[in-house]
Coordinates of C-alpha atoms in Angstrom, one line a residue:
M1 CA -19.8 -9.0 -11.5
G2 CA -20.5 -5.6 -13.0
A3 CA -17.9 -3.4 -14.6
K4 CA -17.8 -0.9 -11.7
A5 CA -17.4 -3.7 -9.2
L6 CA -14.6 -5.3 -11.2
E7 CA -12.8 -1.9 -11.4
A8 CA -13.1 -1.4 -7.6
E9 CA -11.7 -4.9 -7.0
A10 CA -8.3 -5.0 -5.3
I11 CA -5.4 -6.8 -7.0
T12 CA -2.0 -7.6 -5.7
L13 CA 1.1 -6.3 -7.4
P14 CA 4.8 -6.5 -6.5
R15 CA 6.1 -3.5 -4.5
R16 CA 9.6 -2.1 -4.7
T17 CA 11.2 0.6 -2.7
V18 CA 13.6 2.5 -5.0
S19 CA 16.7 3.9 -3.3
A20 CA 17.7 7.5 -3.9
E21 CA 20.9 6.1 -5.6
D22 CA 18.9 3.9 -8.0
W23 CA 16.4 6.7 -8.7
A24 CA 19.2 9.2 -9.5
A25 CA 20.9 6.5 -11.7
V26 CA 18.0 6.3 -14.2
A27 CA 19.7 6.8 -17.5
R28 CA 19.2 10.2 -19.2
T29 CA 17.5 10.4 -22.6
V30 CA 17.0 13.1 -25.3
P31 CA 15.1 16.0 -23.7
D32 CA 11.5 16.1 -24.8
R33 CA 11.8 19.7 -26.0
L34 CA 14.7 18.8 -28.3
L35 CA 12.7 15.8 -29.7
R36 CA 9.7 18.0 -30.4
W37 CA 11.1 21.2 -31.7
G38 CA 14.2 19.5 -33.2
S39 CA 11.7 17.6 -35.4
I40 CA 8.8 20.0 -36.0
L41 CA 10.8 23.0 -37.2
P42 CA 13.2 21.1 -39.6
Y43 CA 10.3 19.1 -41.1
Y44 CA 8.3 22.2 -42.0
V45 CA 11.4 24.0 -43.2
L46 CA 11.9 21.1 -45.7
L47 CA 8.3 21.4 -46.8
A48 CA 8.6 25.2 -47.2
V49 CA 11.8 24.8 -49.3
W50 CA 9.9 22.3 -51.6
I51 CA 7.1 24.8 -52.0
I52 CA 9.5 27.6 -52.9
I53 CA 11.7 25.7 -55.4
D54 CA 9.0 23.6 -57.0
S55 CA 5.3 23.4 -57.8
P56 CA 4.2 20.6 -55.4
P57 CA 1.1 18.5 -56.2
A58 CA -2.0 18.5 -53.9
L59 CA -0.3 15.8 -51.8
I60 CA 1.6 18.6 -50.1
V61 CA -1.6 19.2 -48.1
V62 CA -1.4 15.7 -46.8
L63 CA 2.3 16.1 -45.7
I64 CA 1.5 19.3 -44.0
F65 CA -1.5 17.7 -42.2
W66 CA 0.8 14.8 -41.2
G67 CA 3.1 17.3 -39.5
F68 CA 0.2 18.6 -37.3
F69 CA 0.3 15.3 -35.4
T70 CA 3.8 16.1 -34.2
V71 CA 2.2 18.6 -31.7
F72 CA 0.6 15.7 -29.9
S73 CA 3.1 12.9 -30.4
A74 CA 5.7 13.8 -27.8
R75 CA 8.6 11.3 -28.1
L76 CA 7.2 9.9 -31.4
T77 CA 7.8 13.2 -33.1
P78 CA 11.1 12.3 -34.8
W79 CA 9.4 9.2 -36.3
L80 CA 6.5 11.2 -37.7
A81 CA 9.0 13.7 -39.2
A82 CA 11.1 10.9 -40.6
T83 CA 8.1 9.2 -42.4
G84 CA 7.0 12.5 -43.7
T85 CA 10.5 13.2 -45.1
L86 CA 10.8 9.8 -46.7
A87 CA 7.4 10.4 -48.4
L88 CA 8.8 13.7 -49.5
L89 CA 11.8 12.0 -51.1
V90 CA 9.4 9.7 -53.1
V91 CA 6.9 12.4 -54.1
A92 CA 9.2 15.4 -54.8
D93 CA 11.8 13.4 -56.9
P94 CA 14.5 15.8 -55.7
E95 CA 17.9 16.4 -57.3
G96 CA 21.2 18.0 -56.4
W97 CA 21.5 19.9 -53.1
F98 CA 17.8 19.5 -52.2
L99 CA 18.2 15.7 -52.4
A100 CA 21.2 15.9 -50.1
V101 CA 19.3 18.1 -47.6
L102 CA 16.3 15.7 -47.6
W103 CA 18.6 12.7 -46.8
L104 CA 20.4 14.8 -44.1
G105 CA 17.0 15.6 -42.5
A106 CA 15.8 12.0 -42.7
A107 CA 19.1 10.9 -41.0
W108 CA 18.6 13.5 -38.3
F109 CA 15.1 12.4 -37.6
L110 CA 16.0 8.7 -37.6
G111 CA 18.9 9.4 -35.3
L112 CA 16.8 11.3 -32.8
G113 CA 14.1 8.6 -32.9
L114 CA 16.6 5.7 -32.4
V115 CA 18.3 7.3 -29.5
A116 CA 15.0 8.2 -27.8
G117 CA 13.7 4.7 -28.5
A118 CA 16.8 3.0 -27.1
S119 CA 16.7 5.0 -23.9
G120 CA 13.0 4.3 -23.5
I121 CA 13.7 0.6 -23.6
R122 CA 16.4 1.1 -21.0
L123 CA 14.0 2.8 -18.6
A124 CA 11.4 0.0 -19.2
L125 CA 14.0 -2.6 -18.5
A126 CA 15.0 -0.8 -15.2
V127 CA 11.3 -0.8 -14.2
R128 CA 11.2 -4.5 -15.1
R129 CA 14.1 -5.3 -12.9
W130 CA 12.4 -3.5 -10.0
R131 CA 9.3 -5.5 -10.6
L132 CA 11.1 -8.9 -10.7
H133 CA 13.0 -8.1 -7.5
P134 CA 10.2 -6.8 -5.2
D135 CA 10.4 -6.0 -1.5
G136 CA 6.9 -7.4 -1.0
P137 CA 3.3 -7.2 -2.2
R138 CA 0.9 -4.3 -2.4
E139 CA -2.9 -4.2 -3.0
V140 CA -4.3 -1.6 -5.4
R141 CA -7.6 -1.0 -7.2
R142 CA -7.8 -2.6 -10.6
V143 CA -9.2 0.7 -12.0
M144 CA -5.8 2.4 -11.4
L145 CA -4.2 0.1 -14.0
K146 CA -6.9 1.0 -16.5
N147 CA -6.2 4.7 -16.0
T148 CA -2.4 4.2 -16.5
G149 CA -2.5 1.7 -19.3
A150 CA -2.1 2.5 -23.0
L151 CA -5.5 1.2 -23.9
G152 CA -7.1 3.3 -21.1
K153 CA -5.3 6.4 -22.2
A154 CA -5.6 6.0 -26.0
G155 CA -8.8 4.1 -26.3
G156 CA -11.1 7.1 -25.7
R157 CA -9.1 9.3 -28.0
V158 CA -9.1 6.7 -30.8
R159 CA -12.9 6.2 -30.5
A160 CA -13.4 10.0 -30.5
F161 CA -11.2 10.3 -33.6
A162 CA -12.9 7.4 -35.3
V163 CA -16.3 9.1 -34.8
A164 CA -14.9 12.4 -36.0
A165 CA -13.4 10.7 -39.1
L166 CA -16.7 9.0 -39.9
V167 CA -18.6 12.3 -39.6
F168 CA -16.0 14.0 -41.8
A169 CA -16.3 11.3 -44.5
V170 CA -20.1 11.5 -44.4
L171 CA -20.0 15.2 -44.7
Q172 CA -17.6 14.9 -47.7
M173 CA -20.0 12.5 -49.4
A174 CA -22.9 14.9 -48.7
V175 CA -20.9 17.7 -50.4
V176 CA -20.4 15.5 -53.4
L177 CA -24.2 14.8 -53.6
V178 CA -25.0 18.5 -53.2
R179 CA -22.6 19.6 -55.9
E180 CA -23.5 16.9 -58.3
P181 CA -27.2 16.0 -57.7
A182 CA -27.1 13.5 -60.5
T183 CA -24.6 11.3 -58.6
E184 CA -26.2 8.2 -57.2
L185 CA -25.1 6.5 -53.9
R186 CA -23.6 3.6 -55.7
E187 CA -21.4 6.0 -57.7
L188 CA -19.9 7.6 -54.6
P189 CA -17.0 5.2 -54.1
A190 CA -15.9 6.0 -57.7
A191 CA -16.3 9.8 -57.1
I192 CA -14.0 9.8 -54.0
T193 CA -10.4 8.9 -54.8
P194 CA -7.7 7.9 -52.3
G195 CA -6.2 11.4 -52.6
D196 CA -9.4 13.1 -51.3
S197 CA -9.2 14.5 -47.8
S198 CA -12.3 12.5 -46.8
V199 CA -10.0 9.4 -47.2
M200 CA -6.6 10.7 -46.2
V201 CA -7.6 12.5 -43.0
P202 CA -9.1 9.5 -41.3
V203 CA -6.3 7.2 -42.6
L204 CA -3.6 9.5 -41.3
G205 CA -5.3 10.1 -38.0
L206 CA -5.9 6.4 -37.3
S207 CA -2.4 5.6 -38.4
F208 CA -1.0 8.1 -35.9
W209 CA -3.1 6.8 -33.0
L210 CA -2.2 3.2 -33.9
M211 CA 1.5 4.1 -33.9
S212 CA 1.1 5.8 -30.5
F213 CA -0.8 2.9 -28.9
L214 CA 1.5 0.2 -30.3
A215 CA 4.6 2.0 -28.9
A216 CA 3.1 2.5 -25.5
W217 CA 1.7 -1.1 -25.4
I218 CA 5.2 -2.6 -26.2
V219 CA 6.8 -0.5 -23.4
E220 CA 4.1 -1.6 -21.0
R221 CA 4.6 -5.3 -21.8
V222 CA 8.3 -4.9 -21.2
A223 CA 8.1 -3.1 -17.9
G224 CA 5.0 -4.6 -16.4
D225 CA 2.9 -3.3 -13.6
V226 CA 4.6 -2.6 -10.3
V227 CA 4.0 -0.4 -7.2
L228 CA 7.1 1.8 -6.7
E229 CA 8.0 3.9 -3.6
V230 CA 10.3 6.6 -5.1
P231 CA 12.0 9.8 -3.8
V232 CA 10.2 13.1 -4.2
P233 CA 13.1 15.6 -4.5
P234 CA 12.8 16.8 -8.1
A235 CA 16.5 17.0 -9.0
A236 CA 16.8 13.2 -9.7
G237 CA 14.9 10.6 -11.5
P238 CA 12.6 10.6 -14.6
L239 CA 9.5 12.3 -13.1
R240 CA 8.4 15.9 -13.2
L241 CA 6.2 16.3 -10.1
A242 CA 3.2 18.6 -9.6
R243 CA 1.3 20.0 -6.6
V244 CA -1.8 22.1 -6.2
A245 CA -1.8 25.4 -4.3
N246 CA -4.5 27.8 -3.2
A247 CA -6.7 24.8 -2.5
V248 CA -8.0 22.7 0.4
P249 CA -8.8 19.0 0.4
R250 CA -12.5 18.1 0.6
A251 CA -12.0 16.7 4.2
E252 CA -11.0 20.2 5.3
A253 CA -13.7 21.9 3.3
L254 CA -16.4 19.7 5.0
R255 CA -15.5 21.1 8.5
A256 CA -18.2 23.3 10.0
G257 CA -17.7 26.9 9.2
C258 CA -15.5 26.5 6.1
T259 CA -16.4 28.8 3.2
C260 CA -13.8 27.5 0.7
G261 CA -15.0 26.4 -2.7
A262 CA -18.0 28.7 -2.9
K263 CA -18.5 28.0 -6.7
D264 CA -18.5 24.3 -6.2
R265 CA -20.9 24.6 -3.2
A266 CA -23.3 26.7 -5.3
T267 CA -23.9 23.8 -7.7
N268 CA -25.4 21.7 -4.9
G269 CA -23.7 18.6 -6.4
E270 CA -21.0 16.4 -5.0
L271 CA -17.9 18.4 -4.0
P272 CA -14.7 17.7 -5.8
Q273 CA -11.7 16.2 -4.0
V274 CA -9.9 19.6 -4.0
L275 CA -11.6 23.0 -3.6
E276 CA -10.5 26.6 -4.2
L277 CA -9.1 28.3 -1.1
D278 CA -10.9 31.3 0.3
D279 CA -8.7 34.0 1.9
E280 CA -11.7 35.1 4.1
C281 CA -12.5 31.6 5.4
P282 CA -12.8 31.5 9.2
L283 CA -10.9 28.3 9.2
H284 CA -8.4 28.5 6.4
G285 CA -8.3 32.2 5.6
I286 CA -5.4 34.7 6.1
E287 CA -6.4 35.9 9.5
A288 CA -7.2 32.4 10.7
V289 CA -3.7 31.2 9.8
N290 CA -2.0 34.2 11.2
A291 CA -3.9 33.8 14.5
L292 CA -2.6 30.2 15.1
E293 CA -0.3 29.7 18.0
P294 CA 3.2 28.5 16.9
G295 CA 2.5 25.0 18.1
Q296 CA -0.8 24.9 16.1
F297 CA 0.9 26.3 13.1
L298 CA 3.6 23.6 13.1
R299 CA 1.0 20.9 13.1
V300 CA -0.4 22.2 9.8
A301 CA 2.8 23.7 8.3
R302 CA 3.1 21.0 5.6
E303 CA -0.4 21.7 4.3
P304 CA -0.3 23.9 1.1
W305 CA -3.5 25.7 2.1
V306 CA -1.6 27.3 5.0
W307 CA 0.7 29.2 2.6
G308 CA -1.7 29.9 -0.3
A309 CA 0.4 30.9 -3.4
N310 CA 3.5 31.0 -1.2
A311 CA 3.4 27.2 -1.0
A312 CA 5.4 27.3 -4.2
L313 CA 8.4 28.5 -2.2
L314 CA 8.4 25.5 0.1
P315 CA 11.5 23.2 -0.2
V316 CA 11.0 19.5 -0.7
A317 CA 12.1 17.4 2.4
E318 CA 15.3 15.6 1.6
H319 CA 14.0 12.1 2.4
E320 CA 10.3 12.6 1.4
R321 CA 8.9 9.8 -0.7
M322 CA 5.6 8.8 -2.5
V323 CA 4.1 5.6 -3.7
I324 CA 3.2 5.5 -7.4
I325 CA 1.8 3.0 -10.0
G326 CA 1.9 3.1 -13.8
L327 CA 5.5 4.0 -14.4
H328 CA 6.5 2.1 -17.6
G329 CA 8.7 4.3 -19.6
W330 CA 9.2 7.8 -21.0
G331 CA 5.9 9.5 -21.7
S332 CA 3.9 7.4 -19.2
R333 CA 1.6 9.1 -16.7
P334 CA 1.9 7.4 -13.3
L335 CA -0.6 7.9 -10.5
V336 CA -0.2 8.1 -6.7
A337 CA -1.3 4.7 -5.5
E338 CA -4.7 4.7 -3.8
A339 CA -5.2 8.4 -4.5
P340 CA -8.7 9.4 -5.6
L341 CA -9.1 9.1 -9.3
P342 CA -10.0 12.2 -11.4
G343 CA -13.6 12.6 -12.6
K344 CA -14.6 14.3 -15.8
N345 CA -11.5 16.4 -15.9
P346 CA -8.5 14.0 -15.9
A347 CA -6.1 16.9 -15.3
A348 CA -7.9 18.0 -12.1
P349 CA -6.0 17.5 -8.8
T350 CA -7.5 14.9 -6.5
H351 CA -5.4 15.6 -3.5
T352 CA -3.0 18.3 -2.3
G353 CA 0.1 16.2 -2.0
Y354 CA 2.8 15.6 -4.6
R355 CA 1.7 13.8 -7.7
P356 CA 3.5 12.7 -11.0
W357 CA 2.8 15.2 -13.8
R358 CA 4.8 13.7 -16.6
T359 CA 7.7 11.2 -17.2
A360 CA 9.8 13.6 -19.3
E361 CA 13.5 14.4 -19.7
V362 CA 14.7 17.9 -19.3
F363 CA 18.0 19.6 -20.3
N364 CA 19.2 20.0 -16.7
R365 CA 17.7 17.8 -14.0
S366 CA 19.4 19.7 -11.2
K367 CA 17.3 22.8 -12.1
R368 CA 14.0 20.9 -12.2
T369 CA 11.3 22.2 -9.8
I370 CA 7.9 21.2 -8.6
R371 CA 5.1 22.3 -11.0
W372 CA 2.8 24.3 -8.7
R373 CA -0.7 25.1 -10.2
D374 CA -4.0 26.2 -8.7
T375 CA -7.3 24.3 -9.2
N376 CA -7.7 25.9 -12.6
D377 CA -4.3 24.7 -13.7
A378 CA -3.0 28.3 -13.7
E379 CA 0.5 29.2 -12.6
V380 CA 0.9 30.1 -9.0
I381 CA 2.8 33.3 -8.2
P382 CA 4.1 33.8 -4.7
S383 CA 4.0 37.1 -2.9
D384 CA 6.9 39.6 -3.1
P385 CA 9.9 39.1 -0.8
L386 CA 10.0 41.0 2.4
S387 CA 11.3 44.6 1.9
G388 CA 11.3 45.6 5.5
V389 CA 10.0 44.9 9.0
E390 CA 6.7 46.7 8.7
G391 CA 3.8 44.4 9.5
V392 CA 5.9 41.4 10.6
R393 CA 4.1 39.5 13.3
D394 CA 6.6 36.7 14.0
S395 CA 8.9 34.1 12.5
I396 CA 8.3 30.4 13.3
Q397 CA 11.1 28.0 13.0
L398 CA 9.9 25.0 11.0
D399 CA 12.4 22.3 12.0
A400 CA 9.8 20.5 14.1
A401 CA 7.7 20.2 10.9
G402 CA 10.5 18.7 8.9
I403 CA 11.2 21.9 7.0
R404 CA 14.5 23.8 7.3
G405 CA 13.6 27.4 7.4
F406 CA 11.1 29.9 8.9
A407 CA 7.5 30.9 8.4
V408 CA 7.4 34.7 8.4
R409 CA 3.9 35.9 9.2
R410 CA 2.8 39.5 8.3
N411 CA -0.5 41.3 8.8
G412 CA -3.0 40.8 6.0
V413 CA -1.1 38.3 3.9
R414 CA -0.3 34.6 3.9
P415 CA 2.9 33.3 5.6
R416 CA 6.0 33.3 3.4
F417 CA 8.8 30.7 3.7
E418 CA 12.2 32.2 4.3
T419 CA 15.6 30.7 5.0
Q420 CA 16.2 33.3 7.8
P421 CA 13.9 34.8 10.4
A422 CA 12.6 38.3 9.7
P423 CA 13.6 41.0 12.1
L424 CA 10.6 42.2 14.1
M425 CA 9.5 45.8 14.1
P426 CA 11.1 47.6 17.1
R427 CA 8.7 48.5 19.8
H428 CA 8.5 52.2 20.6
L429 CA 8.5 52.4 24.4
P430 CA 7.6 55.7 26.0
R431 CA 10.6 57.8 26.9
P432 CA 11.2 57.8 30.7
E433 CA 10.8 61.1 32.5
P434 CA 14.0 62.4 34.1
R435 CA 14.3 61.7 37.7
T436 CA 14.1 64.4 40.2
S437 CA 16.8 64.4 42.8
S438 CA 15.7 63.3 46.3
T439 CA 18.7 64.8 47.9
P440 CA 18.0 68.2 49.2
S441 CA 20.0 71.0 47.6
R442 CA 22.3 72.9 49.6

């Protein structure tokens, strides 16, 4: 069986419907922003202090470079900062107040890392309990596990970095040969010391990716693979959700007469799963939407293309749910089960429904919102609120579509969601002429 056939093969996994109460009860952890900036900034402050009060050796470059990985390490940032600080304790040979500050910084980084790690295991154990007590089976494509697993996510990056490191080392050797033509190939190992960047850069990089992969692999082994049906409302649970606006799904774009996605059509290649919305489209444009009868509008009211950028104003239905696969712990990137997989661009949307964006903690879950973006991953900005009744066509109550509120349609713009109906422009009727009396005057 070929690799593609094997990936398309269906496998059976346990399925669990997570109640709103269990989803809201997922234990909180240290917010991702605090982990990142609470580690990056103090770490570089410590390095800056060392540079100011001492004359650090060339190894300072390695410690600075090690800090660069904190930008990509997410919840591993405290551990990178801690290892860098411990190395600083060894190399700098500090005394007095600087020694105390370094130990205080190391304790801070270790504390952040331990708290984040413990809460990560708690989430993995919660997923494990859901997996061990399923509500039934569910078939999914094997390729979805590959795209949510640690090896599938990190393997390509590790290979790319390994190739880059090899090229970097070869270039470094070439520089040695150019600068010292008398150097022979067999003398190169002696000419390049462990402190050279050609050695340290690949070692540090591969160490970082190994650490990332190992942490993700352990969490995956604890949680296991399970299909979860979870609530969509964003104020609870560990997921930050995303949705695409100003876009139509390919099925809509293939309808006769649709002009959406002109750039993609011009390539004469296979159309992507989601195409850019055209406001002039005879089927999905502004005038086409505003011309729909109320009953027709209600049938498509839940489709983001109807609203354009104003889709970002739509509330999430209280009992709306979605089925995901690949939730293992903090930092995992689940997928909607059976949704089309992304092509060359892994961040590109493959459908216009809700989808997991990131398993990340925030400071205040109650203020968390849906991350609306367009097909180019740019922020979606809704139109301005109504400032008057001019141009208002009608207000359609959306209860029949499962949305509490109204669609206010105005001439020349996309409908806008409002919690109250908009007053219509008063009609100016012709003033009646005064009646002439039919009673003869005396």
